[in-house]
Amino acid sequence: MKSLADRSIAIVGYAETKLVRRSGRTALSLAGEAVDRLLAQTGIERSRIDGFATTLAMSEGGNPFYSNLLAEGLGLSVTWCQATEIGGASSGGNIARAAAAIQAGLCDIVLCLASDAVSTVDRSVQSGHRTEYCDPAGYAGPLSAFALLSNVYDQRHGLPHDALAKLAVTQREGALLNDNACEVLRKPLTERDYLESKLISDPLRILDCVMRCDGASAVLVMSTRRAREMGFEKLVHPVAYAERINFDPAEASGDMLKTGFTDVAPRAFGTVGWKPSDVKMLHWYDDFLIALILQLEQCGFCGPGEGGAFVMAHDMTWHGELPLNTGGGQISAGQPGLAGGGVNLVECLRQMFGEAGARQVRDAGSAMLSGIGVIQYARTWGTSTVMLLERSQ
């Protein structure tokens, strides 16, 4: 998305709710809390918002008018509305879509929202290959798919158990300092705890996986010119974005481990002339720890099969040389359903705004956000997205 490279789009504020297991609330209730916090933080009047982009909610599955009814419940009247359904990539995708809408003149100030109460109720129904081939065989969705990916990786390169353990502890260290992380997960963790945790889909351990919870996040996007006119001083610019949906549909690569990150990462970097070493911190989609290893290898930080060695050679904690998912990521903070990508997006912004408190990184000048969405049949994940962000000087 080359139109972002001139820093003409700005993110001026963010807010989130605490992540809670079985909150008993609705996606709308959680959304209202996040939006109220965002408006209070930015001082923007609700009536000034004329663009609205939301993720879908598994707790509202089957609602064909979800974005419109959500706007109504939030008291919004907008000239542009977008509901994005690319799974965990939707939160970052909505920032890019909001930018395109602003640049096209469809709206001026956009609220990007992610909200779900999936651990309270899940009304989603996934059809296609899931109902035809997977469900009858007991194929348990993402868990089985990532176990298959992990087995392929293990056969080819050897599964880096020590590196996966280090990643689990790295992210848990951030969650312990994150008041919004789910309390069930805010417990100290050692590498031995990870290695001795229960196998649930060989070779995946329970500590390889996300835990569903309820929560919401909200982000405000506008043009940089408008942000300056309104007196905002702290700005974060999305400077590059790339997206790939349904990667390798004909299975031409013959490689189940090869993902869309081999396409989107080079495209995003090329847009602004960056290379991996220019990125100061990573806020990567982490529904399973093996996804982080694959992203390291396929986004250019190391070669195939070298992800484990890279992790072992680098300090990726919030105080390290290449901070990763400093608030715990989804694995140690919680995954609020299809709003899960918002967890890492908001933590990325919090760091770039310099508001992360005890876990503030040393250099938050640039960041890389990623998204993953939908598990395809007998292939890797279908959606891969990369966004590069830069703090205004």
Coordinates of C-alpha atoms in Angstrom, one line a residue:
M1 CA 0.0 0.0 0.0
K2 CA 2.2 2.8 -1.3
S3 CA -0.1 5.6 -0.4
L4 CA 1.0 5.3 3.2
A5 CA 4.6 6.0 2.6
D6 CA 4.3 9.8 2.8
R7 CA 3.1 9.6 6.5
S8 CA -0.1 11.3 5.5
I9 CA -2.2 9.0 7.8
A10 CA -2.0 9.2 11.6
I11 CA -3.2 7.1 14.5
V12 CA -4.0 9.6 17.3
G13 CA -5.4 7.4 20.1
Y14 CA -6.2 4.0 21.3
A15 CA -8.1 2.3 24.1
E16 CA -8.9 -1.2 25.3
T17 CA -10.8 -3.0 28.0
K18 CA -9.4 -5.6 30.4
L19 CA -9.4 -9.1 28.9
V20 CA -11.7 -11.3 30.9
R21 CA -12.5 -15.0 30.8
R22 CA -16.3 -15.5 30.5
S23 CA -17.2 -11.9 31.4
G24 CA -20.9 -12.5 30.8
R25 CA -21.0 -9.3 28.7
T26 CA -21.8 -8.7 25.0
A27 CA -19.5 -7.5 22.2
L28 CA -21.6 -4.3 22.2
S29 CA -21.1 -3.7 25.9
L30 CA -17.4 -4.2 25.6
A31 CA -17.2 -2.0 22.5
G32 CA -19.0 0.8 24.3
E33 CA -16.5 0.7 27.1
A34 CA -13.5 0.8 24.8
V35 CA -15.0 3.6 22.7
D36 CA -15.9 5.7 25.7
R37 CA -12.3 5.4 26.9
L38 CA -11.0 6.4 23.5
L39 CA -13.2 9.5 23.2
A40 CA -12.2 10.6 26.8
Q41 CA -8.6 10.1 26.0
T42 CA -8.6 12.0 22.7
G43 CA -11.2 14.6 23.5
I44 CA -13.0 13.8 20.2
E45 CA -16.7 14.4 20.1
R46 CA -18.7 11.3 19.0
S47 CA -20.4 13.4 16.3
R48 CA -17.0 14.1 14.7
I49 CA -16.5 10.4 13.8
D50 CA -17.7 9.8 10.3
G51 CA -16.0 6.5 9.4
F52 CA -16.4 3.2 11.2
A53 CA -14.4 -0.1 10.6
T54 CA -15.0 -3.1 12.8
T55 CA -13.9 -6.7 13.1
L56 CA -16.6 -9.4 13.2
A57 CA -17.5 -11.1 16.5
M58 CA -17.8 -14.8 17.0
S59 CA -20.2 -14.1 19.8
E60 CA -22.5 -12.3 17.2
G61 CA -22.2 -14.9 14.5
G62 CA -25.1 -15.0 12.0
N63 CA -25.9 -11.3 12.4
P64 CA -25.9 -10.0 8.8
F65 CA -26.2 -6.3 9.9
Y66 CA -23.5 -6.4 12.6
S67 CA -21.6 -3.3 11.7
N68 CA -24.7 -1.2 11.3
L69 CA -26.3 -2.3 14.5
L70 CA -23.0 -1.8 16.3
A71 CA -22.8 1.7 15.0
E72 CA -26.3 2.3 16.2
G73 CA -25.5 1.0 19.6
L74 CA -22.5 3.2 19.8
G75 CA -24.4 6.3 18.7
L76 CA -22.5 6.8 15.5
S77 CA -23.7 8.3 12.2
V78 CA -21.1 7.7 9.6
T79 CA -20.5 8.2 5.8
W80 CA -18.4 5.1 5.5
C81 CA -18.7 1.7 7.2
Q82 CA -16.6 -1.4 6.9
A83 CA -16.9 -4.9 8.5
T84 CA -13.7 -6.8 8.0
E85 CA -13.6 -10.6 8.2
I86 CA -10.1 -11.7 7.6
G87 CA -9.8 -13.3 11.1
G88 CA -6.9 -12.2 13.3
A89 CA -5.6 -10.0 10.6
S90 CA -8.7 -7.8 10.7
S91 CA -7.6 -5.2 13.2
G92 CA -4.5 -4.2 11.3
G93 CA -6.5 -4.6 8.1
N94 CA -9.0 -2.0 9.3
I95 CA -6.3 0.6 9.8
A96 CA -5.3 0.1 6.2
R97 CA -8.9 0.2 5.0
A98 CA -9.6 3.3 7.1
A99 CA -6.5 5.0 5.5
A100 CA -7.8 4.2 2.0
A101 CA -11.2 5.5 2.8
I102 CA -9.8 8.8 4.2
Q103 CA -7.5 9.2 1.1
A104 CA -10.5 8.5 -1.1
G105 CA -12.5 11.3 0.6
L106 CA -15.1 8.9 1.9
C107 CA -14.7 10.1 5.5
D108 CA -12.5 12.2 7.7
I109 CA -12.1 10.6 11.2
V110 CA -12.4 6.8 11.5
L111 CA -13.0 4.6 14.5
C112 CA -11.5 1.2 14.1
L113 CA -13.0 -1.2 16.6
A114 CA -12.4 -4.8 17.6
S115 CA -14.8 -6.5 20.1
D116 CA -15.8 -10.0 20.9
A117 CA -17.3 -12.0 23.9
V118 CA -16.5 -15.4 22.5
S119 CA -15.7 -17.0 25.8
T120 CA -19.2 -16.1 27.1
V121 CA -21.0 -17.3 23.9
D122 CA -19.8 -18.5 20.5
R123 CA -22.5 -18.3 17.8
S124 CA -20.1 -18.7 14.8
V125 CA -20.5 -21.4 12.2
Q126 CA -17.7 -22.2 9.9
S127 CA -18.8 -24.2 6.8
G128 CA -17.0 -25.2 3.6
H129 CA -14.2 -27.8 4.2
R130 CA -14.7 -27.6 7.9
T131 CA -18.1 -29.2 7.9
E132 CA -17.4 -31.4 4.9
Y133 CA -14.1 -32.9 5.7
C134 CA -12.8 -31.8 9.1
D135 CA -15.7 -32.1 11.6
P136 CA -16.7 -35.7 10.7
A137 CA -13.0 -36.8 11.2
G138 CA -12.7 -34.9 14.5
Y139 CA -10.3 -32.4 13.1
A140 CA -10.3 -29.8 15.8
G141 CA -9.8 -26.6 13.7
P142 CA -6.7 -24.5 14.3
L143 CA -5.4 -26.8 17.0
S144 CA -5.1 -29.7 14.7
A145 CA -3.9 -27.6 11.8
F146 CA -1.1 -26.1 13.8
A147 CA -0.2 -29.5 15.2
L148 CA 0.2 -30.7 11.6
L149 CA 2.3 -27.6 10.7
S150 CA 4.5 -28.3 13.8
N151 CA 4.9 -32.0 12.8
V152 CA 6.0 -31.0 9.3
Y153 CA 8.5 -28.5 10.8
D154 CA 9.7 -31.1 13.2
Q155 CA 10.4 -33.6 10.4
R156 CA 12.2 -31.0 8.2
H157 CA 14.1 -29.0 10.7
G158 CA 13.6 -30.4 14.2
L159 CA 11.1 -28.6 16.4
P160 CA 13.0 -26.1 18.6
H161 CA 11.5 -26.9 22.0
D162 CA 13.9 -24.8 23.9
A163 CA 13.2 -21.8 21.7
L164 CA 9.5 -22.3 22.0
A165 CA 9.9 -22.4 25.8
K166 CA 11.9 -19.2 25.7
L167 CA 9.2 -17.5 23.7
A168 CA 6.5 -18.6 26.1
V169 CA 8.4 -17.1 29.1
T170 CA 9.3 -14.0 27.1
Q171 CA 5.7 -13.1 26.5
R172 CA 4.6 -14.1 29.9
E173 CA 7.1 -11.6 31.4
G174 CA 5.2 -8.9 29.5
A175 CA 1.8 -10.1 30.7
L176 CA 2.9 -9.9 34.3
L177 CA 3.4 -6.2 33.8
N178 CA 0.1 -5.7 31.8
D179 CA -2.9 -4.9 34.0
N180 CA -5.2 -5.5 31.1
A181 CA -4.0 -9.1 30.5
C182 CA -6.4 -11.9 31.5
E183 CA -5.9 -12.6 35.2
V184 CA -5.9 -16.4 34.6
L185 CA -2.7 -15.9 32.6
R186 CA -0.9 -13.4 34.8
K187 CA 1.1 -16.0 36.6
P188 CA 4.9 -16.5 36.5
L189 CA 6.1 -19.1 34.0
T190 CA 9.4 -20.9 33.7
E191 CA 10.8 -22.7 30.7
R192 CA 10.5 -26.0 32.6
D193 CA 6.8 -25.2 33.2
Y194 CA 6.4 -25.0 29.4
L195 CA 8.3 -28.1 28.6
E196 CA 6.4 -30.1 31.2
S197 CA 3.0 -28.8 30.2
K198 CA 0.3 -31.2 28.9
L199 CA 0.5 -32.3 25.3
I200 CA -2.9 -31.6 23.7
S201 CA -2.4 -32.3 20.0
D202 CA 1.1 -33.8 19.6
P203 CA 3.5 -32.0 19.4
L204 CA 1.5 -29.0 20.7
R205 CA 1.5 -28.3 24.4
I206 CA -1.2 -26.4 26.2
L207 CA 1.2 -23.5 26.6
D208 CA 1.7 -23.3 22.9
C209 CA -1.8 -22.1 22.4
V210 CA -4.0 -19.1 23.0
M211 CA -6.9 -19.0 25.5
R212 CA -10.2 -17.4 24.4
C213 CA -11.5 -14.5 26.4
D214 CA -13.7 -11.4 26.1
G215 CA -12.5 -7.9 25.3
A216 CA -12.4 -4.9 23.0
S217 CA -10.1 -2.3 21.6
A218 CA -10.6 0.9 19.7
V219 CA -8.2 3.1 17.6
L220 CA -8.8 6.5 16.0
V221 CA -7.4 7.2 12.6
M222 CA -7.3 10.5 10.6
S223 CA -5.1 12.3 8.1
T224 CA -1.9 13.8 9.5
R225 CA -3.0 17.2 8.4
R226 CA -6.3 16.9 10.3
A227 CA -4.4 15.6 13.4
R228 CA -2.1 18.6 13.4
E229 CA -5.1 21.0 12.9
M230 CA -6.7 19.4 16.0
G231 CA -3.6 19.8 18.1
F232 CA -2.5 16.2 18.5
E233 CA 1.2 15.9 19.3
K234 CA 1.6 12.2 19.7
L235 CA 1.1 10.5 16.3
V236 CA 1.9 7.1 14.9
H237 CA 2.0 6.7 11.2
P238 CA 1.3 3.4 9.4
V239 CA 3.9 3.7 6.6
A240 CA 3.4 0.4 4.7
Y241 CA 0.9 -2.4 4.5
A242 CA 0.7 -5.6 2.5
E243 CA -2.0 -8.3 2.6
R244 CA -2.3 -11.7 1.0
I245 CA -5.6 -13.7 1.1
N246 CA -5.8 -17.4 0.2
F247 CA -2.1 -17.9 -0.2
D248 CA -1.0 -20.6 -2.8
P249 CA -4.5 -21.8 -3.7
A250 CA -3.2 -24.3 -6.3
E251 CA -0.5 -25.6 -3.9
A252 CA 2.1 -24.7 -6.5
S253 CA 4.9 -24.5 -3.9
G254 CA 4.3 -28.0 -2.7
D255 CA 5.4 -26.7 0.7
M256 CA 2.9 -26.7 3.6
L257 CA 5.2 -24.5 5.7
K258 CA 5.4 -21.7 3.2
T259 CA 3.0 -18.9 4.1
G260 CA 1.9 -15.6 2.7
F261 CA 4.6 -13.8 4.8
T262 CA 7.0 -14.8 2.1
D263 CA 5.1 -12.3 -0.1
V264 CA 3.8 -9.6 2.2
A265 CA 6.9 -8.9 4.3
P266 CA 9.1 -8.2 1.2
R267 CA 6.4 -6.0 -0.3
A268 CA 5.9 -4.0 2.9
F269 CA 9.6 -3.5 3.4
G270 CA 10.1 -2.6 -0.2
T271 CA 7.5 0.2 -0.1
V272 CA 9.5 2.2 2.4
G273 CA 13.0 0.9 1.7
W274 CA 13.3 -0.8 5.1
K275 CA 14.9 -4.1 6.0
P276 CA 14.3 -6.3 9.0
S277 CA 17.1 -4.6 11.0
D278 CA 15.3 -1.3 10.7
V279 CA 12.4 -2.7 12.9
K280 CA 12.8 -1.8 16.6
M281 CA 10.0 -4.1 17.9
L282 CA 7.7 -6.9 16.8
H283 CA 4.0 -7.1 17.5
W284 CA 3.2 -10.4 15.7
Y285 CA 0.1 -12.5 15.6
D286 CA 0.6 -15.4 18.0
D287 CA -2.3 -17.8 18.2
F288 CA 0.3 -20.6 18.4
L289 CA 4.0 -20.2 19.3
I290 CA 5.1 -22.0 16.1
A291 CA 3.6 -19.2 14.1
L292 CA 6.2 -16.8 15.6
I293 CA 9.1 -19.2 14.4
L294 CA 7.7 -19.3 10.9
Q295 CA 7.2 -15.5 10.8
L296 CA 10.9 -15.0 11.8
E297 CA 12.0 -17.2 9.0
Q298 CA 9.6 -16.0 6.3
C299 CA 9.8 -12.2 7.1
G300 CA 13.6 -12.2 6.5
F301 CA 14.9 -12.2 10.1
C302 CA 16.6 -15.5 9.5
G303 CA 16.6 -18.4 7.1
P304 CA 14.4 -21.5 6.9
G305 CA 14.9 -23.8 9.9
E306 CA 16.8 -21.0 11.7
G307 CA 14.0 -19.5 13.8
G308 CA 14.8 -21.5 16.9
A309 CA 18.5 -20.5 16.8
F310 CA 17.5 -16.8 16.2
V311 CA 15.3 -16.9 19.3
M312 CA 18.0 -18.4 21.4
A313 CA 20.5 -15.8 20.2
H314 CA 18.4 -12.7 20.9
D315 CA 16.7 -11.2 23.9
M316 CA 13.1 -10.6 22.8
T317 CA 11.7 -9.4 26.2
W318 CA 10.5 -5.8 26.6
H319 CA 13.9 -4.8 27.8
G320 CA 15.8 -6.7 25.1
E321 CA 17.3 -6.0 21.7
L322 CA 14.3 -7.0 19.7
P323 CA 11.1 -6.8 21.9
L324 CA 8.3 -9.1 20.9
N325 CA 4.6 -8.8 22.0
T326 CA 5.6 -6.8 25.0
G327 CA 2.2 -7.0 26.7
G328 CA 2.1 -10.8 26.6
G329 CA 0.7 -11.2 23.1
Q330 CA -2.5 -13.2 22.8
I331 CA -0.8 -16.3 24.3
S332 CA -0.2 -14.7 27.6
A333 CA -2.8 -11.9 27.6
G334 CA -5.7 -13.7 26.0
Q335 CA -7.5 -13.8 22.6
P336 CA -10.8 -12.1 22.5
G337 CA -12.1 -14.1 19.5
L338 CA -11.9 -12.5 16.1
A339 CA -10.9 -9.2 17.9
G340 CA -7.6 -10.9 18.8
G341 CA -5.5 -8.9 16.5
G342 CA -6.4 -5.8 18.4
V343 CA -4.5 -7.0 21.5
N344 CA -1.2 -6.7 19.7
L345 CA -2.2 -3.6 17.8
V346 CA -3.0 -1.7 20.9
E347 CA 0.2 -2.8 22.7
C348 CA 2.2 -1.7 19.7
L349 CA 0.5 1.8 19.8
R350 CA 1.0 2.0 23.6
Q351 CA 4.7 1.4 23.2
M352 CA 5.0 3.9 20.4
F353 CA 3.1 6.5 22.4
G354 CA 5.5 5.9 25.2
E355 CA 2.8 4.9 27.6
A356 CA 3.8 1.3 28.5
G357 CA 4.9 2.1 32.0
A358 CA 7.1 -0.6 33.6
R359 CA 7.5 -2.5 30.3
Q360 CA 8.3 0.5 28.1
V361 CA 10.9 -0.5 25.5
R362 CA 14.0 1.6 25.0
D363 CA 13.4 2.4 21.3
A364 CA 9.8 2.4 20.1
G365 CA 10.5 4.5 17.0
S366 CA 9.4 1.8 14.5
A367 CA 7.4 -1.4 14.7
M368 CA 6.2 -4.3 12.7
L369 CA 2.6 -5.6 13.2
S370 CA 1.4 -8.8 11.6
G371 CA -1.9 -10.6 11.2
I372 CA -3.0 -14.2 10.5
G373 CA -6.4 -15.3 9.6
V374 CA -8.3 -18.5 8.7
I375 CA -7.0 -22.0 8.6
Q376 CA -7.3 -23.7 5.2
Y377 CA -7.8 -27.4 4.5
A378 CA -4.5 -29.3 4.6
R379 CA -2.6 -26.1 4.0
T380 CA -1.1 -23.3 6.1
W381 CA -3.1 -20.3 7.2
G382 CA -4.9 -18.4 4.4
T383 CA -4.4 -14.7 5.3
S384 CA -1.1 -13.0 6.1
T385 CA -0.7 -9.3 6.7
V386 CA 2.2 -7.0 7.6
M387 CA 2.0 -3.3 8.7
L388 CA 5.0 -1.1 9.3
L389 CA 4.6 1.8 11.7
E390 CA 6.7 4.8 12.6
R391 CA 6.4 7.3 15.4
S392 CA 6.1 10.9 14.4
Q393 CA 9.3 12.8 15.1

